[in-house]
Amino acid sequence: MNRKSIGYALVTGFFLAFALIIYGAYSPARKAQKQRIVCVKFKKGVENQAVEQHMHGFAALKHEIPQIVNYSSGRTILPNGAVSDYDVMHYLTFQSEDDILAYEKSEAYRQFIERNKGIWEKTLVVNADIRP
């Protein structure tokens, strides 16, 4: 191979490597198609520390269960000082209904339920499509 061909090969190789890096950095994220809202009412007298452990434990599921595309949570807010039926809300998104089922069957989710169900008075779970 002559010197000119090697130069062209190196330039082409660097260009391809650069293109792959750029593609990886800007490739679209997984698109969520399904959503789940989980509302929780805690039993009277549950300490704030237990509520915070519940919130952190639920948030940790995003890192343990790959089917969860996105997660957010917060305490419920009602206008005009009204009383809420639930104390906190968790919002999760998934790509498919099969992903929701896999999430429900995961060991991490089951362990979370076992650790926290004793402080819950009631829960409400709503699944829905995400409209474009």
CSV table of C-alpha atoms in Angstrom, one decimal, residues 14-114:
chain,number,residue,atom,x,y,z
A,14,PHE,CA,-11.4,8.4,12.0
A,15,PHE,CA,-14.5,9.7,10.3
A,16,LEU,CA,-16.4,6.5,10.8
A,17,ALA,CA,-15.3,6.3,14.5
A,18,PHE,CA,-16.5,9.9,15.0
A,19,ALA,CA,-19.8,9.2,13.2
A,20,LEU,CA,-20.4,6.2,15.5
A,21,ILE,CA,-19.6,8.3,18.6
A,22,ILE,CA,-22.0,11.0,17.5
A,23,TYR,CA,-24.7,8.5,16.6
A,24,GLY,CA,-24.4,7.0,20.1
A,25,ALA,CA,-24.6,10.3,21.8
A,26,TYR,CA,-27.6,11.5,19.9
A,27,SER,CA,-29.6,8.3,19.4
A,28,PRO,CA,-33.1,8.7,20.7
A,29,ALA,CA,-34.0,7.5,24.1
A,30,ARG,CA,-36.5,4.6,24.7
A,31,LYS,CA,-40.0,5.9,24.0
A,32,ALA,CA,-42.5,5.3,26.7
A,33,GLN,CA,-45.9,4.0,25.5
A,34,LYS,CA,-47.6,3.1,28.8
A,35,GLN,CA,-47.8,4.9,32.2
A,36,ARG,CA,-48.6,3.8,35.7
A,37,ILE,CA,-49.6,6.0,38.6
A,38,VAL,CA,-49.4,4.6,42.1
A,39,CYS,CA,-51.0,6.6,44.9
A,40,VAL,CA,-50.3,5.7,48.5
A,41,LYS,CA,-52.1,6.6,51.8
A,42,PHE,CA,-50.0,5.9,54.9
A,43,LYS,CA,-51.5,4.7,58.1
A,44,LYS,CA,-52.0,7.3,60.8
A,45,GLY,CA,-48.9,7.8,63.0
A,46,VAL,CA,-46.4,6.7,60.4
A,47,GLU,CA,-43.2,8.6,61.0
A,48,ASN,CA,-41.8,10.9,58.4
A,49,GLN,CA,-38.6,8.8,58.3
A,50,ALA,CA,-40.6,5.8,57.2
A,51,VAL,CA,-42.3,7.8,54.5
A,52,GLU,CA,-38.9,9.0,53.2
A,53,GLN,CA,-37.6,5.4,53.2
A,54,HIS,CA,-40.6,4.4,51.2
A,55,MET,CA,-40.0,7.2,48.7
A,56,HIS,CA,-36.3,6.4,48.3
A,57,GLY,CA,-37.0,2.7,48.0
A,58,PHE,CA,-39.6,3.2,45.3
A,59,ALA,CA,-37.2,5.6,43.4
A,60,ALA,CA,-34.5,3.0,43.6
A,61,LEU,CA,-36.6,0.5,41.6
A,62,LYS,CA,-35.9,2.6,38.5
A,63,HIS,CA,-32.2,1.5,38.8
A,64,GLU,CA,-33.1,-2.1,39.6
A,65,ILE,CA,-35.8,-2.8,37.1
A,66,PRO,CA,-34.7,-2.2,33.5
A,67,GLN,CA,-38.3,-2.1,32.2
A,68,ILE,CA,-38.9,1.3,33.9
A,69,VAL,CA,-38.3,4.0,31.3
A,70,ASN,CA,-38.8,7.0,33.6
A,71,TYR,CA,-39.9,7.6,37.2
A,72,SER,CA,-41.0,10.6,39.3
A,73,SER,CA,-42.8,11.1,42.5
A,74,GLY,CA,-44.1,13.6,45.0
A,75,ARG,CA,-46.5,14.4,47.8
A,76,THR,CA,-50.0,15.1,46.7
A,77,ILE,CA,-51.2,18.7,46.5
A,78,LEU,CA,-54.8,19.8,46.5
A,79,PRO,CA,-56.1,23.4,46.0
A,80,ASN,CA,-57.7,25.4,48.8
A,81,GLY,CA,-56.4,23.3,51.6
A,82,ALA,CA,-58.6,20.3,50.7
A,83,VAL,CA,-57.7,17.0,52.3
A,84,SER,CA,-56.3,14.4,49.9
A,85,ASP,CA,-57.3,10.7,49.9
A,86,TYR,CA,-53.6,9.8,49.3
A,87,ASP,CA,-50.3,11.2,50.7
A,88,VAL,CA,-47.9,10.5,47.9
A,89,MET,CA,-47.9,9.6,44.2
A,90,HIS,CA,-45.4,7.7,42.0
A,91,TYR,CA,-45.4,8.1,38.2
A,92,LEU,CA,-43.7,5.4,36.1
A,93,THR,CA,-43.5,4.9,32.3
A,94,PHE,CA,-42.9,1.8,30.3
A,95,GLN,CA,-42.6,0.8,26.7
A,96,SER,CA,-45.3,-2.0,26.7
A,97,GLU,CA,-47.8,-3.8,28.9
A,98,ASP,CA,-45.4,-6.7,28.9
A,99,ASP,CA,-42.9,-4.4,30.6
A,100,ILE,CA,-45.5,-3.5,33.3
A,101,LEU,CA,-46.0,-7.3,33.9
A,102,ALA,CA,-42.3,-7.9,34.1
A,103,TYR,CA,-42.0,-5.0,36.6
A,104,GLU,CA,-44.8,-6.4,38.8
A,105,LYS,CA,-43.1,-9.9,38.8
A,106,SER,CA,-39.6,-8.6,39.5
A,107,GLU,CA,-38.0,-9.6,42.7
A,108,ALA,CA,-37.0,-6.0,43.5
A,109,TYR,CA,-40.6,-4.9,43.3
A,110,ARG,CA,-41.9,-7.8,45.4
A,111,GLN,CA,-39.3,-7.1,48.1
A,112,PHE,CA,-40.3,-3.4,48.1
A,113,ILE,CA,-43.9,-4.4,48.7
A,114,GLU,CA,-43.0,-6.7,51.5
